[in-house]
XYZ file of C-alpha atoms in Angstrom:
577
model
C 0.000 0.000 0.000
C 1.291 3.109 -1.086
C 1.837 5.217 2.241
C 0.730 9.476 1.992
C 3.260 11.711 2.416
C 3.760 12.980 6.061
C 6.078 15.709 7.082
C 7.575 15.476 10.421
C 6.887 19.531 10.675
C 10.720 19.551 10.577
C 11.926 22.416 8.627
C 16.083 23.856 8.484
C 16.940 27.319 9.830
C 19.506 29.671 10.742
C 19.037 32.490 12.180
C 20.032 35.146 14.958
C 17.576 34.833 18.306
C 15.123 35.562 24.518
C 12.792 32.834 26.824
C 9.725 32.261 30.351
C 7.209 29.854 31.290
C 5.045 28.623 33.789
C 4.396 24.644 35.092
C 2.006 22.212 34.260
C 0.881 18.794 36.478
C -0.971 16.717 34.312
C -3.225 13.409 33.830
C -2.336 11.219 30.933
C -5.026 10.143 28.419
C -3.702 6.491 27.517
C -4.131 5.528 23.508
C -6.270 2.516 24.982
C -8.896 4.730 26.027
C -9.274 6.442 22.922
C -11.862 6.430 20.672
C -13.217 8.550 17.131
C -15.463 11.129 17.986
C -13.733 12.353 21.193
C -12.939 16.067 21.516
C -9.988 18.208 22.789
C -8.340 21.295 22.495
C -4.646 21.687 21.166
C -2.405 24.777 22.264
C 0.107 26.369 20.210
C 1.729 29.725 18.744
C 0.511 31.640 15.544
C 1.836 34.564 15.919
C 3.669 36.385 18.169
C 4.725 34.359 21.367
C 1.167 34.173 22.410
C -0.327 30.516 23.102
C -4.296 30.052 21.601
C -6.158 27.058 21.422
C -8.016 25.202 18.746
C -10.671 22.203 18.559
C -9.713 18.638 17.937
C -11.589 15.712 17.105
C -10.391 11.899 17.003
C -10.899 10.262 14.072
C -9.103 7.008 14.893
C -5.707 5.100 16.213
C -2.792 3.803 13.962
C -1.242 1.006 15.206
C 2.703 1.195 14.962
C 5.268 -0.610 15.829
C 7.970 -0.104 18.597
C 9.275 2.109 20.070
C 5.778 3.829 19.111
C 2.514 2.163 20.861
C 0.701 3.626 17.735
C -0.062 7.395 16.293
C -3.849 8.917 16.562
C -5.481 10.738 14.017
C -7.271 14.209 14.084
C -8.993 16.214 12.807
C -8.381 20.232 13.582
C -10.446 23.362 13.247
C -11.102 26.937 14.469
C -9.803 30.119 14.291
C -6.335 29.876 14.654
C -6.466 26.968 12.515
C -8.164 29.026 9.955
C -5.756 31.552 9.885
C -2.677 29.516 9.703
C -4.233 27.349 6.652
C -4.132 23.956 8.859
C -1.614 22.300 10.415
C 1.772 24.458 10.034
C 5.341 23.080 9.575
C 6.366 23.909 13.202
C 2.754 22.747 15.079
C 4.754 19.707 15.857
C 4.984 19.410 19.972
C 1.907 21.475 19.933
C -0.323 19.822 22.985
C -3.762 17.900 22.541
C -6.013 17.839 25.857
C -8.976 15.529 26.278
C -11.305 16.155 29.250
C -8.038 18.428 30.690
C -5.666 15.148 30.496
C -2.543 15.447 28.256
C -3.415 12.384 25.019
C 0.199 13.952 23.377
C 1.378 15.978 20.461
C 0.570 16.824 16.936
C 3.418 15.620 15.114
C 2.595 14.635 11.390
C 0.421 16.194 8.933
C -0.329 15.057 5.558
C 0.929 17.050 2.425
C -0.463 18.109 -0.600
C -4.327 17.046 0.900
C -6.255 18.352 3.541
C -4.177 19.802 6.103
C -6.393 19.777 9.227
C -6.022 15.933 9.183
C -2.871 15.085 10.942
C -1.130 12.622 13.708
C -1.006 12.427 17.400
C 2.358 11.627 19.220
C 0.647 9.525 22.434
C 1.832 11.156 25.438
C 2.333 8.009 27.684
C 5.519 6.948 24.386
C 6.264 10.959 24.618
C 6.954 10.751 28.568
C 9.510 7.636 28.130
C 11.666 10.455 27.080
C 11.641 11.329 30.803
C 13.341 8.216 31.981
C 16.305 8.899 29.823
C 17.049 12.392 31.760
C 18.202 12.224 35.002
C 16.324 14.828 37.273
C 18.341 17.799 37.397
C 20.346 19.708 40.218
C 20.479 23.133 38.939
C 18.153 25.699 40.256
C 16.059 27.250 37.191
C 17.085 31.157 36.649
C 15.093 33.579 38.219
C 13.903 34.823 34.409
C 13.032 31.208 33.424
C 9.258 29.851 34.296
C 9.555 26.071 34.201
C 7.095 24.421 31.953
C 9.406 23.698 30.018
C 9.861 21.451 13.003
C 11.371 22.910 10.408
C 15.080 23.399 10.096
C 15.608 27.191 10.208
C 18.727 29.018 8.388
C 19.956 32.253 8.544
C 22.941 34.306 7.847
C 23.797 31.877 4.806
C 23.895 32.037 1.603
C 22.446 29.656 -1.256
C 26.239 28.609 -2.242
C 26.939 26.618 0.844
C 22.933 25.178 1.235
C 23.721 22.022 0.103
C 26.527 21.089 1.928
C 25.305 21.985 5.121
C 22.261 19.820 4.102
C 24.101 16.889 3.099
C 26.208 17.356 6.446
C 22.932 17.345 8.794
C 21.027 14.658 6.522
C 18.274 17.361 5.655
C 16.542 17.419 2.488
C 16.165 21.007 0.513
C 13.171 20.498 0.670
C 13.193 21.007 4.897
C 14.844 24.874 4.165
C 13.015 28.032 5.040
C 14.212 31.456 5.329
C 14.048 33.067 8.748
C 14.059 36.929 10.164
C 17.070 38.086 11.920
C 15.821 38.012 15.737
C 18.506 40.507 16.918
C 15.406 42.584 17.456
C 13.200 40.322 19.030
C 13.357 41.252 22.693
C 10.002 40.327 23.638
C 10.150 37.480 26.623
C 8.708 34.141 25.462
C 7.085 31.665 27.707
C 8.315 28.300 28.323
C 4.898 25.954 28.708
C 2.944 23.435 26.582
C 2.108 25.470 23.421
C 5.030 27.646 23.557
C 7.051 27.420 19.980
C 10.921 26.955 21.291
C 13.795 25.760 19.530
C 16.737 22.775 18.820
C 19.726 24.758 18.238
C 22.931 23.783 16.642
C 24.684 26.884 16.004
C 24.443 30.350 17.726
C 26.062 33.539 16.904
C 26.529 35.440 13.384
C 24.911 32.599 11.623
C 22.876 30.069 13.206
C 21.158 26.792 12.446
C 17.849 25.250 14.256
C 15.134 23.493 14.126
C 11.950 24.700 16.087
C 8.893 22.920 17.325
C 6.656 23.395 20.094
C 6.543 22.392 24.058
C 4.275 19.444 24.789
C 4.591 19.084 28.503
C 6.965 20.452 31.342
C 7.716 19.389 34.757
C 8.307 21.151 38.081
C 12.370 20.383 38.182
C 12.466 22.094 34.491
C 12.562 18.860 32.302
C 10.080 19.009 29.491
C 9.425 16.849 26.044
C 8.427 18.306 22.541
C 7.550 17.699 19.358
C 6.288 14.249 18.914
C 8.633 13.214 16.437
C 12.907 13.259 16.329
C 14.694 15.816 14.890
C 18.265 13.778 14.110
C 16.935 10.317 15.979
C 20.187 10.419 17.466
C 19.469 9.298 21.111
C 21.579 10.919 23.582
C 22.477 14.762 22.673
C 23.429 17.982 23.692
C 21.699 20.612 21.270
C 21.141 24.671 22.355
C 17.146 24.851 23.779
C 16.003 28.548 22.685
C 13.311 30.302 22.932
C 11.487 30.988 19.347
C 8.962 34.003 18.247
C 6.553 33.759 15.848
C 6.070 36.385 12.873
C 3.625 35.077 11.147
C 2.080 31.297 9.898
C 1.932 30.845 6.435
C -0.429 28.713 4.388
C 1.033 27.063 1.792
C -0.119 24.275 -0.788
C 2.383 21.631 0.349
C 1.916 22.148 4.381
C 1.457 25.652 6.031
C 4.503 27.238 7.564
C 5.343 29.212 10.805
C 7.773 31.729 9.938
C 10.089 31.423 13.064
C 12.742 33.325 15.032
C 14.824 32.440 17.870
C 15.873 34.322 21.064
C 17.979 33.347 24.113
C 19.284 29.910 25.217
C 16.734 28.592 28.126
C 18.753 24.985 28.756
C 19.781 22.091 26.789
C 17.994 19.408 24.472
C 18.962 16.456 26.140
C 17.293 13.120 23.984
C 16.624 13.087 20.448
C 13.896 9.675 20.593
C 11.163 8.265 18.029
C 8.448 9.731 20.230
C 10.102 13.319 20.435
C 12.674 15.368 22.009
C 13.417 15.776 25.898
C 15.582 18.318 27.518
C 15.864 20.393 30.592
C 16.077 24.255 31.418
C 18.693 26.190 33.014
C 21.266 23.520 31.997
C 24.305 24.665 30.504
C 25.459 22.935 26.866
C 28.841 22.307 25.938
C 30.362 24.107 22.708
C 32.695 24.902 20.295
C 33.794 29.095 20.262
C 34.717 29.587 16.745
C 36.372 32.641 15.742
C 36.887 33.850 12.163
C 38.665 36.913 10.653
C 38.586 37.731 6.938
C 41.013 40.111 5.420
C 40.141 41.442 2.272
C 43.078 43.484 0.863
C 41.567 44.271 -2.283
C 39.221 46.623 -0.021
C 40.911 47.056 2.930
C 38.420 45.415 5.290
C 39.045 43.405 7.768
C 35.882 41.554 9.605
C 35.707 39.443 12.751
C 32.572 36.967 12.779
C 31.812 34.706 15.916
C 29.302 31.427 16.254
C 28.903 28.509 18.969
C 28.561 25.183 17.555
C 27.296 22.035 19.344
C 30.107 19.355 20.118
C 27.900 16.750 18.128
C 30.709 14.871 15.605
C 28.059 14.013 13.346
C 27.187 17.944 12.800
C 30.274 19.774 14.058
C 32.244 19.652 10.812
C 29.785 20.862 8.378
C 28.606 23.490 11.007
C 31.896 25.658 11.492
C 32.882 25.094 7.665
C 29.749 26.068 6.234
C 30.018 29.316 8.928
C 33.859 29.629 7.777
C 32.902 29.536 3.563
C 29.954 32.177 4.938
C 32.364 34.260 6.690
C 34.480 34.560 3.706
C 31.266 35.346 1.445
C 30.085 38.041 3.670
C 33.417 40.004 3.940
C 34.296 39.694 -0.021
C 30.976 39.923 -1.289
C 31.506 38.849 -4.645
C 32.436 35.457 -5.621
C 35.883 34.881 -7.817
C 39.393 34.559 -7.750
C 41.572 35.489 -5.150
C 44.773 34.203 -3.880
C 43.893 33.341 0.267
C 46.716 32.920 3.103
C 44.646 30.715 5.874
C 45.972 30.433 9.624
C 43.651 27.715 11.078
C 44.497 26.823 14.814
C 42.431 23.568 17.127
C 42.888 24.314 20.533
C 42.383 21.569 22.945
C 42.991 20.842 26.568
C 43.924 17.061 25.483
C 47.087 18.904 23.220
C 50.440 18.404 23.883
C 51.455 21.342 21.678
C 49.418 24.152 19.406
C 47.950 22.736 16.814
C 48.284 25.314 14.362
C 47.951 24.760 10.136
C 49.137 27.737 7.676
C 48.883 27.752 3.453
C 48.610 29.522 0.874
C 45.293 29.167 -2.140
C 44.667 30.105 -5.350
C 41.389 29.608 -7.728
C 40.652 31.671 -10.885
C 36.512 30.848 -10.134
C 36.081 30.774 -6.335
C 38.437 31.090 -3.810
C 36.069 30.901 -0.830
C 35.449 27.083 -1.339
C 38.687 26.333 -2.564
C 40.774 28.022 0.801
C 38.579 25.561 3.187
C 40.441 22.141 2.168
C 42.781 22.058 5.125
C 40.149 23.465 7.793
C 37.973 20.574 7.150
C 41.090 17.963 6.508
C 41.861 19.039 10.449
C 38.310 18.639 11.898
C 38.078 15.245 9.645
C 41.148 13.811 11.395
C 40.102 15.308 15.244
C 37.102 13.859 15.136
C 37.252 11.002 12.982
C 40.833 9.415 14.058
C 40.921 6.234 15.386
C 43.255 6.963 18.353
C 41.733 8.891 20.592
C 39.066 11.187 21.077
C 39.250 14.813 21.243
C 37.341 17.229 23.079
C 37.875 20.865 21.039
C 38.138 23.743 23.358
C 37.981 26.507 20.019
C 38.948 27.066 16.520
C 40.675 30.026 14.875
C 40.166 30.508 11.305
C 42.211 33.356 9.764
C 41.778 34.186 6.108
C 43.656 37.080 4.324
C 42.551 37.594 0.235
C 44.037 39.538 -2.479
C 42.198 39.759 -6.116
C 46.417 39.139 -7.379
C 47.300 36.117 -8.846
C 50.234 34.791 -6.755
C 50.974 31.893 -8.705
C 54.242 30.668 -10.216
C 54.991 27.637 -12.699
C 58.008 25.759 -12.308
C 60.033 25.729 -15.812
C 63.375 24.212 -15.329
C 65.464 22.720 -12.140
C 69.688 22.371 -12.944
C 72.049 20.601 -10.522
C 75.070 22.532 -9.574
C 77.030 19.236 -10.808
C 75.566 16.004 -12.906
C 77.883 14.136 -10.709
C 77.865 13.864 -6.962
C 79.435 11.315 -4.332
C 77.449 9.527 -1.967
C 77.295 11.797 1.264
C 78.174 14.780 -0.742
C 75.819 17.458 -1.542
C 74.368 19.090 -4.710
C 72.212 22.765 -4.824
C 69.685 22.670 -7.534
C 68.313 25.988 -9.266
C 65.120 26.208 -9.737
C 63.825 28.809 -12.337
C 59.847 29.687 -11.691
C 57.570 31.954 -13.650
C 55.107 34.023 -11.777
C 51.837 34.945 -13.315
C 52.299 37.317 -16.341
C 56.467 37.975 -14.816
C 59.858 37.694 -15.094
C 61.806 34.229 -14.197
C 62.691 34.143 -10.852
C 65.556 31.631 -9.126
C 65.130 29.541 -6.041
C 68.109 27.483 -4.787
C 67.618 24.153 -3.153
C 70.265 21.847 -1.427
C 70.410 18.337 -1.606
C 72.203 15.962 0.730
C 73.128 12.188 -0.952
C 72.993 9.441 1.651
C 76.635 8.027 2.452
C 74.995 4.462 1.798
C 73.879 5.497 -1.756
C 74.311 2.982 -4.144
C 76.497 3.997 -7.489
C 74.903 4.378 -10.517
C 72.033 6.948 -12.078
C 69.208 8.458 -9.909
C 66.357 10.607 -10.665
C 65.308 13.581 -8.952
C 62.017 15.279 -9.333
C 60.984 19.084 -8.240
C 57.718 19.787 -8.184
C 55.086 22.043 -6.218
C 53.723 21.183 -2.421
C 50.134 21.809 -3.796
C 50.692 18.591 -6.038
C 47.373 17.251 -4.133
C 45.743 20.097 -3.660
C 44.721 20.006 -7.726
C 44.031 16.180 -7.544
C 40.388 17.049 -4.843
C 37.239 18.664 -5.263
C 37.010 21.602 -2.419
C 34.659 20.903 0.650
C 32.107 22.594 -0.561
C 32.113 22.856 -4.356
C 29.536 22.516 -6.892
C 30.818 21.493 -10.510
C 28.674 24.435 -13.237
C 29.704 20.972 -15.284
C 27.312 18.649 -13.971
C 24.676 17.787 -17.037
C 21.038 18.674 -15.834
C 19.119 15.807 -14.060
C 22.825 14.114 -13.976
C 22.984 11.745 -10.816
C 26.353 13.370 -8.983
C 29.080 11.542 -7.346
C 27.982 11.085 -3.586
C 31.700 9.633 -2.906
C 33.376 12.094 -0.314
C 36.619 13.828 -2.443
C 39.711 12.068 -1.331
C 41.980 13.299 1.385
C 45.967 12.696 2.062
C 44.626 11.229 5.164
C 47.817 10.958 7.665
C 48.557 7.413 8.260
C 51.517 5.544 10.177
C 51.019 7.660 13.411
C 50.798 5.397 16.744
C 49.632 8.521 18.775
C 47.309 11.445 18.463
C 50.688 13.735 18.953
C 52.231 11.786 15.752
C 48.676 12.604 13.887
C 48.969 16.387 14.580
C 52.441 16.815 14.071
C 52.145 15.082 10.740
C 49.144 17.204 9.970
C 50.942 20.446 10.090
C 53.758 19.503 8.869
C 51.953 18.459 5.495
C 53.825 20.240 2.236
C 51.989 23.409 1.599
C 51.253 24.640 -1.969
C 53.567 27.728 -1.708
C 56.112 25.248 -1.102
C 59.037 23.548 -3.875
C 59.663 20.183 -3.190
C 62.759 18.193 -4.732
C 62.417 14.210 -3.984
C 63.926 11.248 -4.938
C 64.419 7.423 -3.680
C 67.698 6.451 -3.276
C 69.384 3.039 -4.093
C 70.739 1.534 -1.115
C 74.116 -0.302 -1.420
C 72.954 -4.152 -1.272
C 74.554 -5.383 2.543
C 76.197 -8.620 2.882
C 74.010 -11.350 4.605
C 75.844 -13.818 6.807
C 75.307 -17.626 6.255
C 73.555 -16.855 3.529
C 72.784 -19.544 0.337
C 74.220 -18.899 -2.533
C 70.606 -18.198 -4.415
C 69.994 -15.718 -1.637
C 73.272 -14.051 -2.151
C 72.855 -13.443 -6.029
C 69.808 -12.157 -5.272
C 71.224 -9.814 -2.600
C 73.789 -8.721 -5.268
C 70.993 -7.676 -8.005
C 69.552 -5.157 -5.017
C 66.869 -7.482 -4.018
C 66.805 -7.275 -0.609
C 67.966 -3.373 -0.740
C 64.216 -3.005 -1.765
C 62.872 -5.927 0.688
C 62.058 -3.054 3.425
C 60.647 0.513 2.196
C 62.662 3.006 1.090
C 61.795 6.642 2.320
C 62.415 9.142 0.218
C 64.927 12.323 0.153
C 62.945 15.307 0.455
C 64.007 18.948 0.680
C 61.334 21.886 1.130
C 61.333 25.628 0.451
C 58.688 27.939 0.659
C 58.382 30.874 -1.687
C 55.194 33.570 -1.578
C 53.443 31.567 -4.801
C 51.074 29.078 -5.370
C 53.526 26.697 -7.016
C 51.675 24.409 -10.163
C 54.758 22.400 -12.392
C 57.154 19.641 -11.913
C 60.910 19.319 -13.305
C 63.153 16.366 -13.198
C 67.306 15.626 -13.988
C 69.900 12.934 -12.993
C 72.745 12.131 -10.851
C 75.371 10.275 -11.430
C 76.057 8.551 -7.840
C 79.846 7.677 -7.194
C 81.461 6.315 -4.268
């Protein structure tokens, strides 16, 4: 049977956002007592921060299976119904009373049909959400009444939608554009029927989804919704306070066009039946800082967000605010040559953690800048050594519209013939961008166990893999129309061979950089002499076989010049002893 299409009233926002309540003891109305043709009232937001109420009929139960006992379905009317066009994106959470006892929360409604028919979130599955938070010990602020969805965005762009979405496994369909609330001041209660919001990210941009209160105890623990945002169990997402500026009908399902205000406690369980959390409870977060330079201008701007510690929703959080950041201080979208400072600072360190390079793109250096910011958070919180709790990030961006780029032409040894243990300098001649050759010098040491004979040495540029990935957050203008895309995540010179979470870092930022010349090559060992060996073992040994038995690390020399480096050059060496 082909199943209608339900929409969790889960929407995507971020946006810029205050909070109050009062306390509500109440009776349960079980799902086994319910039959079509009762009547209720439901309480929720339309506008403003102000709580009405609207009628509700039963029109039967839907048997589910667990961790759901089943869902109910209504039918809605009145007023405020009328006015918001049915049952709005954002109702979800919204409280159903039967003879004054609490039967749960709207949670579904039906798109594209008639949208005063919708679901009921029982409220004995709803208060299970209870057992998984502990009673708290804080004391609720003075300001903060205990009683106590879309996904709301605001403060970024279209550019970086999709990523963000693909990061928090939302649809674009979920996305809604949301008022700045720096301006909303006015108090909102905290009770059932009060609209409040899951928060991810706080600051100059901000990401959330909103709902509204079900229930609330006494000690400040209340459950909303009716329905998961992420499903994922155990959390620790921002609880806010939310205003509403207006409900929209719509043709698909009506909206509520939502902003946020002040943190009121945390989101605490993320469950099939709805979310639970508890007021006046501090979350844990990320401070991310990020300062754009645009030289071209001569503007510099600071910009400052809070992300949740979730590892599922941290990384595409602060580099979706980072590729914002960058937008917001250019504005204009192009080329650019960036120098990016990105520091991780963490009590778990052993030493700074700090990453510095240098980027160039002819179409968009915003996306193209981000590769090592999100290599960095990939590795923190996706190594398999050892977990890391991030204290802050730095991000520190400086653009100019010039092209520093440089092509390597030609690399010449001092001398075609060098002893082992000796050393050779190598000029390298480089072209800027539309200039004159310039000369770098490199020096290369030969190992004293070198073997005699030719050996090839290739200089090329540190940003060798940096043209070989697609940028975190890039969308090909190649991609044919209707063309399925290439879900696979764009490879990474993932570090590997470290033993310790010190070895990962320090092999992180010492990765070569793309202003950097590189000259390489693998030297031949002389074969050694093996003792009591056979004599097919020993002709063996003297063709170099076991001189290649264990790995041979390359010779590398580094220098950094003030250009994107693109080009590679090779020569030889004759080896003597």
């Amino acid at each position: 049977m082909r199943k209608l299409p339900l929409w969790y009233g889960l929407a995507l926002l971020v946006i810029i956002c205050g909070v109050s309540g009062q306390v509500f003891a109440v009776e349960l109305f079980l799902p086994e007592e319910v039959r079509p043709g009762l009547r209720g009232i439901a309480r929720t937001v339309i506008s403003g921060n102000t709580i009405e109420t609207f009628d509700v009929e039963v029109l039967g139960v839907v048997p589910q299976s667990p961790p759901l006992s089943s869902y109910i379905m209504v039918r809605v009317s009145g007023d405020a119904v009328d006015r918001a066009g049915g049952i709005a994106l954002g109702m979800s959470g919204s409280p159903v009373y039967i003879q004054d006892r609490l039967l749960g929360a709207i949670s579904h409604v039906y798109t594209y049909s008639d949208h005063r028919i919708g679901l009921v979130t029982p409220a004995a599955d709803m208060f299970k959400i209870y057992d998984e938070m502990p009673t708290p010990e804080p004391v609720l602020p003075e300001d903060v009444v205990a009683v106590a969805a879309p996904l709301l965005v605001q403060g970024l762009n279209e550019r970086n939608m999709d990523y963000l979405l693909k990061g928090l496994g939302a649809s674009r369909s979920q996305v809604m554009p949301s008022f700045s609330a720096a301006s909303i001041s006015i108090p909102a209660a905290f009770e059932p029927g009060s609209m409040f919001g899951v928060q991810l990210l706080r600051g100059d941009f901000q990401v959330a989804s909103f709902g509204t209160v079900t229930h609330v105890k006494d000690d400040g623990r209340f459950i909303a919704m009716g329905h998961p945002v992420f499903h994922r169990g155990a959390v620790e997402f921002f609880a806010s306070a939310a205003y509403v500026h207006y409900t929209l009908p719509n043709l698909e399902a009506p909206m509520k066009i939502v902003s946020l205000g002040a943190t009121v406690g945390k989101v605490a369980q993320d469950r099939s039946a709805g979310v639970g959390g508890i007021l006046g409870t501090p979350v844990d977060y990320v401070p991310i800082s990020i300062v754009v330079n645009d030289t071209e201008r001569g503007q510099r701007k600071s910009y400052y967000v809070e992300s949740v510690k979730d590892e599922q929703v941290l990384i595409p959080l602060v580099v979706s605010s980072a590729y914002q950041s960058i937008d917001a201080a250019l504005d204009r979208i192009g080329d650019g040559t960036a120098y990016v400072r990105v520091e991780f600072v963490s009590q778990g360190f052993t030493q700074r953690m700090i990453r510095e390079n240098l980027f160039y793109s002819d179409s968009d250096i915003a996306v193209w800048c981000l590769v090592d910011l999100e290599s960095g958070l990939e590795l923190l919180m996706h190594n398999n050594l050892q977990a890391v709790d991030l204290q802050q990030i730095k991000i520190e961006v400086e653009i100019s519209r010039e092209r520093k780029t440089a092509t390597i032409e030609r690399a010449t040894p001092s001398t075609s013939h060098v002893k082992a243990g000796e050393s050779v300098d190598v000029e390298v001649l480089i072209r800027p961008y539309r200039g004159q050759l310039e000369t770098r010098t490199l020096r290369l040491n030969i190992p004293p166990d070198t073997a005699e004979g030719l050996l090839t040495v290739t200089v090329r540029s540190g940003a060798e893999s940096y043209y070989d990935i697609d940028p975190p957050v890039h969308t090909s203008i190649l991609s044919a129309e209707g063309e399925a895309e290439d879900d696979e995540e764009p490879m990474r010179s993932f570090i590997a061979d470290a033993d310790t979470l010190d070895d990962l870092i320090e092999e992180y930022m010492d990765r070569e950089r793309n202003n950097e010349l590189v000259a390489e090559f693998y030297p031949f060992l002389d074969s050694p002499e093996i003792e009591d060996a056979t004599e097919e073992e020993q002709a063996l040994n003297d063709l170099g076989y076991y001189a290649w038995a264990e790995p041979v690390e390359p010779v590398v020399v580094r220098l950094s010049t003030q250009f994107v480096l693109e080009g590679m050059a090779t020569f030889d060496l004759s080896i003597s002893r």
